[in-house]
PDB file of C-alpha atoms in Angstrom:
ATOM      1  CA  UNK A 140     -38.026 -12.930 -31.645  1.00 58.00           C
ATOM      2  CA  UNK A 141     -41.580 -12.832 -31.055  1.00 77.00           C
ATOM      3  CA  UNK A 142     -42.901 -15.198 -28.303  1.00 85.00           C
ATOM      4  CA  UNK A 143     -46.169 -16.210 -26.426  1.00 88.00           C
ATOM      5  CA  UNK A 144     -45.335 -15.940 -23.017  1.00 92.00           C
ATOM      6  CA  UNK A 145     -47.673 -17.372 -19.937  1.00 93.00           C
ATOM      7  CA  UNK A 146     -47.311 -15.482 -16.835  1.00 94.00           C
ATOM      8  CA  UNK A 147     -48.043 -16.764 -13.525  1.00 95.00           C
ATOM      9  CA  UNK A 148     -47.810 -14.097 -10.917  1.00 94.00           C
ATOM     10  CA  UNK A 149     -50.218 -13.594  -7.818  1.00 92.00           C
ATOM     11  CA  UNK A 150     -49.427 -10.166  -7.110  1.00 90.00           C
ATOM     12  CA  UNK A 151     -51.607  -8.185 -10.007  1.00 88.00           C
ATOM     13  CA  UNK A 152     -49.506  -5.100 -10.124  1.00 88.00           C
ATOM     14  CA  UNK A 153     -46.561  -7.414 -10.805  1.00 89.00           C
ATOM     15  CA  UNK A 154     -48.300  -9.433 -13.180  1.00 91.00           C
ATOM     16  CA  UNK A 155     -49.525  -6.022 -15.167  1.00 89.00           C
ATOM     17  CA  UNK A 156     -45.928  -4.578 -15.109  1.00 88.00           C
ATOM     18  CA  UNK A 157     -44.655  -7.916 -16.610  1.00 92.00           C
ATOM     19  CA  UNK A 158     -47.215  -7.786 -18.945  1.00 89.00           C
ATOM     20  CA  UNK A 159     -46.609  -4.400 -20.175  1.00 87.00           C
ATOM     21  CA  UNK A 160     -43.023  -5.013 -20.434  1.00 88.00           C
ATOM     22  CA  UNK A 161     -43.156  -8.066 -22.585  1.00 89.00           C
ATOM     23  CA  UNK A 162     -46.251  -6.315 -25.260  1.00 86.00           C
ATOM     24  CA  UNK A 163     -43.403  -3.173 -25.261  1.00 82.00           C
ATOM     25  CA  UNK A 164     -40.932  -6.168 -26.071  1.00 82.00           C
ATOM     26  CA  UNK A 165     -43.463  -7.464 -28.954  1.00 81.00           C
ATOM     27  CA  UNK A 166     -44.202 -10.082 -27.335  1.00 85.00           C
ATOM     28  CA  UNK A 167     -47.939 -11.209 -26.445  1.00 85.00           C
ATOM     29  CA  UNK A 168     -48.762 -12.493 -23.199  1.00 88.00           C
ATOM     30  CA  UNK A 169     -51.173 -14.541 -20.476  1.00 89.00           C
ATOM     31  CA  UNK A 170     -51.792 -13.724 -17.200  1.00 90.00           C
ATOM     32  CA  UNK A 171     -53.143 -16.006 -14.373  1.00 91.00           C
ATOM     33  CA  UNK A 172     -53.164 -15.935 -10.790  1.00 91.00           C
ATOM     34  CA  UNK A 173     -52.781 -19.075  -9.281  1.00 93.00           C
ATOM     35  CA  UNK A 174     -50.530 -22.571  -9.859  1.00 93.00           C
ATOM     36  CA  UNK A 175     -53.545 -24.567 -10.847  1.00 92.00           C
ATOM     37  CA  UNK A 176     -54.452 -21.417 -13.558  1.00 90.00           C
ATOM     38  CA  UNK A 177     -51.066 -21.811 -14.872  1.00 92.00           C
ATOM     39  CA  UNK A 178     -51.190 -25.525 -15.492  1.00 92.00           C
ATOM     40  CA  UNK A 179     -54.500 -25.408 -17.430  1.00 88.00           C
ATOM     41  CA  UNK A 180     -53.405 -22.644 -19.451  1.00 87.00           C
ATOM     42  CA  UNK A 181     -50.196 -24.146 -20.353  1.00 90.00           C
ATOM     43  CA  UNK A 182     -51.740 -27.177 -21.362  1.00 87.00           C
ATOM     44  CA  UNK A 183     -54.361 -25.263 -23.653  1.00 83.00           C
ATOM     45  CA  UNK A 184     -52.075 -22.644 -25.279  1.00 83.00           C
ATOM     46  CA  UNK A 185     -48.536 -24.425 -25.162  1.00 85.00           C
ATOM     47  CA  UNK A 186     -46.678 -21.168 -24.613  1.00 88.00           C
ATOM     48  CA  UNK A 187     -43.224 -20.735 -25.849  1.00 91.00           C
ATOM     49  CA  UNK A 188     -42.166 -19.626 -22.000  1.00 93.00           C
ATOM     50  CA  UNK A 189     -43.342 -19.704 -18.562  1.00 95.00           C
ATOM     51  CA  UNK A 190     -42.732 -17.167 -15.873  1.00 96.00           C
ATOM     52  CA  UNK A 191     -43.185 -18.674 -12.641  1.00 94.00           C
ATOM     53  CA  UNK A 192     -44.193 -16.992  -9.579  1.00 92.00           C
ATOM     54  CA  UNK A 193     -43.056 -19.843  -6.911  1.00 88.00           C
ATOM     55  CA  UNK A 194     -45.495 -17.971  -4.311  1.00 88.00           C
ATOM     56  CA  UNK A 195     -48.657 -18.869  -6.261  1.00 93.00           C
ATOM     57  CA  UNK A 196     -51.697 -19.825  -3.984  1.00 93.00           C
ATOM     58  CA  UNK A 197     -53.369 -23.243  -4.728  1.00 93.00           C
ATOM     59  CA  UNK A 198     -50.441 -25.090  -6.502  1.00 93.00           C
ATOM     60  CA  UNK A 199     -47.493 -23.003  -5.681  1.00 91.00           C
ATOM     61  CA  UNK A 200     -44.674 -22.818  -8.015  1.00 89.00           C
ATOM     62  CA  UNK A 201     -42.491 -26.242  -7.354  1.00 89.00           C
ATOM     63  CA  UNK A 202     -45.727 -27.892  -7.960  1.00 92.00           C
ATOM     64  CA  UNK A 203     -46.382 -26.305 -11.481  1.00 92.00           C
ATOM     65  CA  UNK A 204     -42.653 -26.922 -12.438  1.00 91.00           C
ATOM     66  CA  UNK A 205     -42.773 -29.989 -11.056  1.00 89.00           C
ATOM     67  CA  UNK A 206     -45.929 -31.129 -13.176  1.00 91.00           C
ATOM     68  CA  UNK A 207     -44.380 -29.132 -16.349  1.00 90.00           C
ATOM     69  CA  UNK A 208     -41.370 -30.847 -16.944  1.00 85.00           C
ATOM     70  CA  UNK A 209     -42.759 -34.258 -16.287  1.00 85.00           C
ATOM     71  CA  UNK A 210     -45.718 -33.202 -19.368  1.00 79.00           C
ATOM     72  CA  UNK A 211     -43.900 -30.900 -21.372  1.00 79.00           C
ATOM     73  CA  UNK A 212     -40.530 -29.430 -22.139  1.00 81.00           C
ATOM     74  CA  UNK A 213     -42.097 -25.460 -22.112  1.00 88.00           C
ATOM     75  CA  UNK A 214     -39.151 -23.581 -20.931  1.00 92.00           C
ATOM     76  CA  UNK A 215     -39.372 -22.177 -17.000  1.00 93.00           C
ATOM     77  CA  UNK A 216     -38.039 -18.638 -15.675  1.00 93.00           C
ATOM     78  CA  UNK A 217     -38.822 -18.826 -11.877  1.00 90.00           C
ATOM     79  CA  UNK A 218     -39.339 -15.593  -9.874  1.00 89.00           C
ATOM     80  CA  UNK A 219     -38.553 -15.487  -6.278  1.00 84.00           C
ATOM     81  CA  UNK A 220     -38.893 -13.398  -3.171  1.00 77.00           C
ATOM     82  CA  UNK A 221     -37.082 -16.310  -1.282  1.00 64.00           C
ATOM     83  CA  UNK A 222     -33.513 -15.811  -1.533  1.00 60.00           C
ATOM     84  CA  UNK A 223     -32.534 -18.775   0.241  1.00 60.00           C
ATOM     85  CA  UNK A 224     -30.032 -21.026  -1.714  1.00 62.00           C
ATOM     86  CA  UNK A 225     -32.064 -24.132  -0.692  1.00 69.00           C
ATOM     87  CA  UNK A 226     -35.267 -23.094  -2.700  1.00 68.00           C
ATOM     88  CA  UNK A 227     -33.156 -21.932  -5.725  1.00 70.00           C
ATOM     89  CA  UNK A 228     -31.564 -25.520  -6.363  1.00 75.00           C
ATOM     90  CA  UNK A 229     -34.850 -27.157  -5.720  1.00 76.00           C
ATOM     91  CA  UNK A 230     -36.716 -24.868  -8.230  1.00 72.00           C
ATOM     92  CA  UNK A 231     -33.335 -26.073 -10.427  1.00 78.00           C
ATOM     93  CA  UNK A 232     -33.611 -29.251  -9.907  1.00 81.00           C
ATOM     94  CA  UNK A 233     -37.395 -29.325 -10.766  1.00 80.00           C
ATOM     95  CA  UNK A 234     -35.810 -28.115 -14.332  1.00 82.00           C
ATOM     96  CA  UNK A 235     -36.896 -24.011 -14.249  1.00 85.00           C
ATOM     97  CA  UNK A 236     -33.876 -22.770 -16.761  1.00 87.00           C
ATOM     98  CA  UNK A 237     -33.468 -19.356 -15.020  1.00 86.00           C
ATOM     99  CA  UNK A 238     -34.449 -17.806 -12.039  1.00 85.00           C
ATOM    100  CA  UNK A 239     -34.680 -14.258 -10.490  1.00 85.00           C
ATOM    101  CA  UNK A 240     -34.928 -12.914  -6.978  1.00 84.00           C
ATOM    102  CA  UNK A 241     -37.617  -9.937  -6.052  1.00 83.00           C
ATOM    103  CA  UNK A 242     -37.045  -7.364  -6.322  1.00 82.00           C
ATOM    104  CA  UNK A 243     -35.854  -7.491  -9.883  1.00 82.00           C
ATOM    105  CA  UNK A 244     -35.591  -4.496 -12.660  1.00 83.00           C
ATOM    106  CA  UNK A 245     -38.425  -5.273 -15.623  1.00 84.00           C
ATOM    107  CA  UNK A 246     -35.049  -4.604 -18.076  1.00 84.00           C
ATOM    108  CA  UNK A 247     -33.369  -7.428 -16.793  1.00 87.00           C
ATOM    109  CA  UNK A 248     -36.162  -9.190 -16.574  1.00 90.00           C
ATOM    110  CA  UNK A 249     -36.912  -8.694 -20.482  1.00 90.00           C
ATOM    111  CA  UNK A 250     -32.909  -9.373 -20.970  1.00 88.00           C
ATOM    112  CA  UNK A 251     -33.527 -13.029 -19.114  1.00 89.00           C
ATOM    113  CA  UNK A 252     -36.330 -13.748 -20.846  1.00 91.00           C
ATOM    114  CA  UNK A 253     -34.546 -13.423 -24.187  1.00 88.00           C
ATOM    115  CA  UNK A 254     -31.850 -15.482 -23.151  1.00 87.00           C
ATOM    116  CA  UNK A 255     -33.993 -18.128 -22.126  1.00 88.00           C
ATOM    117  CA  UNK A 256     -36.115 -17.712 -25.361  1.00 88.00           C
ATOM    118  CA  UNK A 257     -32.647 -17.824 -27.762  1.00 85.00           C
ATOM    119  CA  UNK A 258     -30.979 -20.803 -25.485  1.00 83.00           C
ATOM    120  CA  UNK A 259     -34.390 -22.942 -26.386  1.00 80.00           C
ATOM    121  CA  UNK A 260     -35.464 -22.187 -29.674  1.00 75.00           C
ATOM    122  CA  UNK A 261     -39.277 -22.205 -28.806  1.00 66.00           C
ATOM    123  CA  UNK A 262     -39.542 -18.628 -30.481  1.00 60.00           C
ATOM    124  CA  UNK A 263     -36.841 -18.546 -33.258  1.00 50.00           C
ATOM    125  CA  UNK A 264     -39.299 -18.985 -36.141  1.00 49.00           C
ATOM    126  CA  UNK A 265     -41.451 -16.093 -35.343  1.00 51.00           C
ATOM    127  CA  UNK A 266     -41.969 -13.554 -37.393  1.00 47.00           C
ATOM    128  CA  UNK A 267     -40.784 -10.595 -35.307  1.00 54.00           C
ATOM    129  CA  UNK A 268     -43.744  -8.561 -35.389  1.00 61.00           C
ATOM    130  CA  UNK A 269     -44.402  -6.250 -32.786  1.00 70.00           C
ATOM    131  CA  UNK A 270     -48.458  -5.267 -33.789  1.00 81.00           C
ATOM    132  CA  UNK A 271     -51.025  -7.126 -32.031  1.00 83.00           C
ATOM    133  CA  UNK A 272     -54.115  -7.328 -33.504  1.00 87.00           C
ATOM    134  CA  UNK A 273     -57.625  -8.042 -32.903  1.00 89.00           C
ATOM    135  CA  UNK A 274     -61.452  -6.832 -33.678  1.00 91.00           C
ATOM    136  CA  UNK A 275     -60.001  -5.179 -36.605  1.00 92.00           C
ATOM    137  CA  UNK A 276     -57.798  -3.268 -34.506  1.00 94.00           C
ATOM    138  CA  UNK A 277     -53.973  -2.751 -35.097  1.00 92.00           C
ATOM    139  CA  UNK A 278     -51.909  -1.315 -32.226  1.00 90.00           C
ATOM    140  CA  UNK A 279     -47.775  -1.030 -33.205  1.00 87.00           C
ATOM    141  CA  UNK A 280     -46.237  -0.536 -29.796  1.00 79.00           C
ATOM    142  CA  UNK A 281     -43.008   0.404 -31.478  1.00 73.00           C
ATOM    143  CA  UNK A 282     -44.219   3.083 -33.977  1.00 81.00           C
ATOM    144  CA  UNK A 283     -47.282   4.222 -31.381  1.00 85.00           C
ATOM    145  CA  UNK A 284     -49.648   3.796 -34.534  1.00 91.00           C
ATOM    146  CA  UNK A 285     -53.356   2.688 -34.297  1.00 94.00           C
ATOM    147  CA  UNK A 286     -55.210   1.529 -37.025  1.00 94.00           C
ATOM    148  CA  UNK A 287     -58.921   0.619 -36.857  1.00 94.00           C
ATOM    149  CA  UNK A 288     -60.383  -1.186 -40.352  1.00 92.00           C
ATOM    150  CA  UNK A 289     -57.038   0.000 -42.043  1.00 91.00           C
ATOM    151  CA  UNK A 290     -57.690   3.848 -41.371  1.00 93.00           C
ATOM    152  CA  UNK A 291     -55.438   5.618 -38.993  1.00 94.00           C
ATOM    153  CA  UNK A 292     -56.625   6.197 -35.622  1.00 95.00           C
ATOM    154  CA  UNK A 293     -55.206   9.648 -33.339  1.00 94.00           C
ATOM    155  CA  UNK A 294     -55.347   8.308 -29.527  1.00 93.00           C
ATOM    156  CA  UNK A 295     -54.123  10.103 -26.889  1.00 90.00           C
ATOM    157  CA  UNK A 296     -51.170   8.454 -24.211  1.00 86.00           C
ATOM    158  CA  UNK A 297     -53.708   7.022 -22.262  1.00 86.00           C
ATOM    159  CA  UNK A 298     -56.379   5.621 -24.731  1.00 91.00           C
ATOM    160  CA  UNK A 299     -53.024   3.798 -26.460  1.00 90.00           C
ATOM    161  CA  UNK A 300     -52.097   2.118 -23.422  1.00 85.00           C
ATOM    162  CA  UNK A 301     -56.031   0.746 -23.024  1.00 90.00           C
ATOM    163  CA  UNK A 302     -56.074  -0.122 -26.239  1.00 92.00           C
ATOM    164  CA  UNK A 303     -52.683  -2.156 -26.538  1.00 86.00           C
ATOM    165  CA  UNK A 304     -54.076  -3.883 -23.331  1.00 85.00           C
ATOM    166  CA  UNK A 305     -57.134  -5.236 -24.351  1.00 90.00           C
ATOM    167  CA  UNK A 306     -56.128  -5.629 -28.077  1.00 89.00           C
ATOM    168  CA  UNK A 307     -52.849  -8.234 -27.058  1.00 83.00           C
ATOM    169  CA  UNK A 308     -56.225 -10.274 -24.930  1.00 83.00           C
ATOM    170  CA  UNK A 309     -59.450  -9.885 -26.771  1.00 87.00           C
ATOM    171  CA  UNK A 310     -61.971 -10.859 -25.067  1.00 88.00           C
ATOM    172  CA  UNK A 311     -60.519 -10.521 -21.823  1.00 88.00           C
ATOM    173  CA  UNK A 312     -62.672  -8.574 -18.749  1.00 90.00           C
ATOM    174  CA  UNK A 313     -60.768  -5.944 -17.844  1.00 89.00           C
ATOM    175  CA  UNK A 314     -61.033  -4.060 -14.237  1.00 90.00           C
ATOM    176  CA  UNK A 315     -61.354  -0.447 -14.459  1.00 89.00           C
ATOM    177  CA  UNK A 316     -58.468  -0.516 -11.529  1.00 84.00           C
ATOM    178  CA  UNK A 317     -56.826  -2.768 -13.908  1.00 83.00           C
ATOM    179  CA  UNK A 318     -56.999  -0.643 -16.703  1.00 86.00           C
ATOM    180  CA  UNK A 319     -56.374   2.316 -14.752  1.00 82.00           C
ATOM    181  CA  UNK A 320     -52.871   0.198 -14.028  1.00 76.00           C
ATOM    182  CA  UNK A 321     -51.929   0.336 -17.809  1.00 74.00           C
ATOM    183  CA  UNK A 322     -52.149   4.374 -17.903  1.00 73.00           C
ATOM    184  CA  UNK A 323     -50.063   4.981 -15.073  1.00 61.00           C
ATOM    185  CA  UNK A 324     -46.647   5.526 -17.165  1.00 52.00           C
ATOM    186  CA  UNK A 325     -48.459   7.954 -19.057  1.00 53.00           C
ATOM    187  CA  UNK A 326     -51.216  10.290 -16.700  1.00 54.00           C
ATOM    188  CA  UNK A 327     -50.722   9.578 -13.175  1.00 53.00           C
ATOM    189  CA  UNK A 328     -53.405  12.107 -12.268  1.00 53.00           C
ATOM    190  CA  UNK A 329     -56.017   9.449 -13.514  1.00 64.00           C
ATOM    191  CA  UNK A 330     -58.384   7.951 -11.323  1.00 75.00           C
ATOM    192  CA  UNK A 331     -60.616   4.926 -12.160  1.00 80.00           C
ATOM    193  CA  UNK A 332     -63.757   7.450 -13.326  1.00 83.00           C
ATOM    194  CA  UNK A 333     -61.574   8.451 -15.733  1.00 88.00           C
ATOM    195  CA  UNK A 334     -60.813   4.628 -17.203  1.00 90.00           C
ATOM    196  CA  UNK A 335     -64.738   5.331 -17.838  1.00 92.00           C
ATOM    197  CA  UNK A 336     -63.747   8.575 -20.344  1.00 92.00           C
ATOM    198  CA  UNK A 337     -61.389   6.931 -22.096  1.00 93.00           C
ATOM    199  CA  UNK A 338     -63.382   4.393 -23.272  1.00 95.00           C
ATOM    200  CA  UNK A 339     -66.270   6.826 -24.267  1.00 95.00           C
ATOM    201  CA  UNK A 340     -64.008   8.131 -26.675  1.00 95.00           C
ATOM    202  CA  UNK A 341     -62.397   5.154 -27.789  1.00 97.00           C
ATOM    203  CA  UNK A 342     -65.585   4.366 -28.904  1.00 97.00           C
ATOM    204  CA  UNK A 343     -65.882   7.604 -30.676  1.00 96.00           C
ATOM    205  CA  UNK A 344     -62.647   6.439 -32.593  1.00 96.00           C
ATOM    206  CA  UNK A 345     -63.251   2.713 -33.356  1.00 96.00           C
ATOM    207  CA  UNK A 346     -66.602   2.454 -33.188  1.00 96.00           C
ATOM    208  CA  UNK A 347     -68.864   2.814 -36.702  1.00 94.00           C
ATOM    209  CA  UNK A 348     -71.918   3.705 -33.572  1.00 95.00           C
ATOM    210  CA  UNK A 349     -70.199   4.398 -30.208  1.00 94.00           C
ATOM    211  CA  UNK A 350     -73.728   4.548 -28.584  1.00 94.00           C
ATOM    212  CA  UNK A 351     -74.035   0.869 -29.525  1.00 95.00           C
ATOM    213  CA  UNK A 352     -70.478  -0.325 -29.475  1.00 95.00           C
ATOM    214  CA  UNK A 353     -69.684  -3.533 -31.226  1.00 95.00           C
ATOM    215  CA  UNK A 354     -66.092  -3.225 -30.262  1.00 95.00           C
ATOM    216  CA  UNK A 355     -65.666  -2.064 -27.178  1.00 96.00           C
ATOM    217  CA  UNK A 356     -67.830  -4.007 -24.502  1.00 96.00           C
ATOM    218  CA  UNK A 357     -68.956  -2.676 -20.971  1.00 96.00           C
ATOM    219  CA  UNK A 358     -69.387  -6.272 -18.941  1.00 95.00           C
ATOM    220  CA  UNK A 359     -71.919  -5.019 -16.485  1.00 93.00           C
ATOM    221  CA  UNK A 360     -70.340  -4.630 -12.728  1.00 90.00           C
ATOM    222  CA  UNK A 361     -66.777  -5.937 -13.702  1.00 91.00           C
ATOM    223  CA  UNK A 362     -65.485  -3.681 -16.199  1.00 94.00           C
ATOM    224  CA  UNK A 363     -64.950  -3.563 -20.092  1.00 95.00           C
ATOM    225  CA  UNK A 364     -63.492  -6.053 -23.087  1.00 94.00           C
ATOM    226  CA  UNK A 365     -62.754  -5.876 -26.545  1.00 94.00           C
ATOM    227  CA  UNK A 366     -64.774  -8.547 -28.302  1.00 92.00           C
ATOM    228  CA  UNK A 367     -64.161 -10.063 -32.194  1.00 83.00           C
ATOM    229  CA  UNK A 368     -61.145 -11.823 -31.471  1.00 68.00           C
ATOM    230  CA  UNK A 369     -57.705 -12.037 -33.586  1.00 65.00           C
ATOM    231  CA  UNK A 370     -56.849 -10.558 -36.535  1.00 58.00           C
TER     232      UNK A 370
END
């Protein structure tokens, strides 16, 4: 069961750690920030599941539910630091189908999401693929394969966390810090500099001229992206 899943979540290192956890999962995944980020992007990519920070600044989370189910039937796993019974029947009542109280195990999570996925159906005629793809770039979480153009690519830990990241959201502008986030299962010692090394020799691997990368963008003062969309 393969699903697009839209995750709003405030707190970025939460947000990353979901996101990793549902691209491990085969999943693919959107991240925004804030309630009135969430509503736009659920109206523009109708995503098979919502997980619902209910501390989200701007619109917080009973607002977005509340404007979801009266629009749209997108299924609604609420997250919670409150643990207070009151706020868990009103986020209920506003129709969320699950919810789970901070702090919370990213296994569990992953086992709730399914649950919610099966129970509605949104997902169950995807193809259960777990390689994203984009720019001509294959990444297969499961098998830790790269392919670039067809050809096998050799990337170290690191490089194939930076490169499932941006590959599962082309044309996203990635942080280095937020980059630096995705590397953290696998090389600790890393500092953001380093982000900046990693990319130099991704380019060296997926690039046909890594001095003038068509693949792999720097976006001057913010960070980097990987540009040429799906597929």
């Amino acid at each position: 069961m393969c699903a697009h899943v839209l995750v709003a979540e405030d707190d970025e290192m939460q947000a990353e750690l979901i996101r990793r956890s549902l691209l491990s999962e085969g999943h693919t995944a959107t991240v925004v920030h804030d309630g009135s980020a969430a509503l736009d992007a659920a109206r523009r990519l109708r995503p098979d599941l919502v997980v619902l920070d209910l501390m989200l600044p701007v619109i917080d989370g009973f607002g977005v539910c509340r404007v979801l189910r009266r629009d749209d039937d997108i299924p609604v796993l609420m997250l919670t630091a409150r643990s207070a019974e009151d706020d868990v029947l009103l986020g209920l009542e506003l129709g969320a189908d699950d919810y789970m109280t901070k702090p919370y195990s990213p296994r569990e999570l992953m086992a709730r999401i399914r649950t919610v996925l099966r129970r509605s159906g949104r997902a169950a005629g995807r193809r259960e693929d777990p390689v994203v793809r984009a720019a001509g770039v294959a990444v297969d979480p499961e098998r830790h394969e790269v392919r670039c153009d067809g050809a096998a690519v050799e990337c170290t830990p690191a490089e194939f966390e930076i490169l499932l990241a941006m590959v599962a959201e082309p044309e996203r502008v990635f942080s280095r810090r937020q980059l630096l986030e995705c590397t953290r299962g696998t090389d600790r010692a890393s500092t953001e500099r380093a982000v900046d090394v990693h990319i130099m020799n991704l380019r060296r691997k997926i690039e046909a001229d890594p001095r003038s990368p068509a693949r792999l963008l720097t976006v001057f003062g913010v960070g980097y992206k990987l540009s040429g969309g799906r597929g």
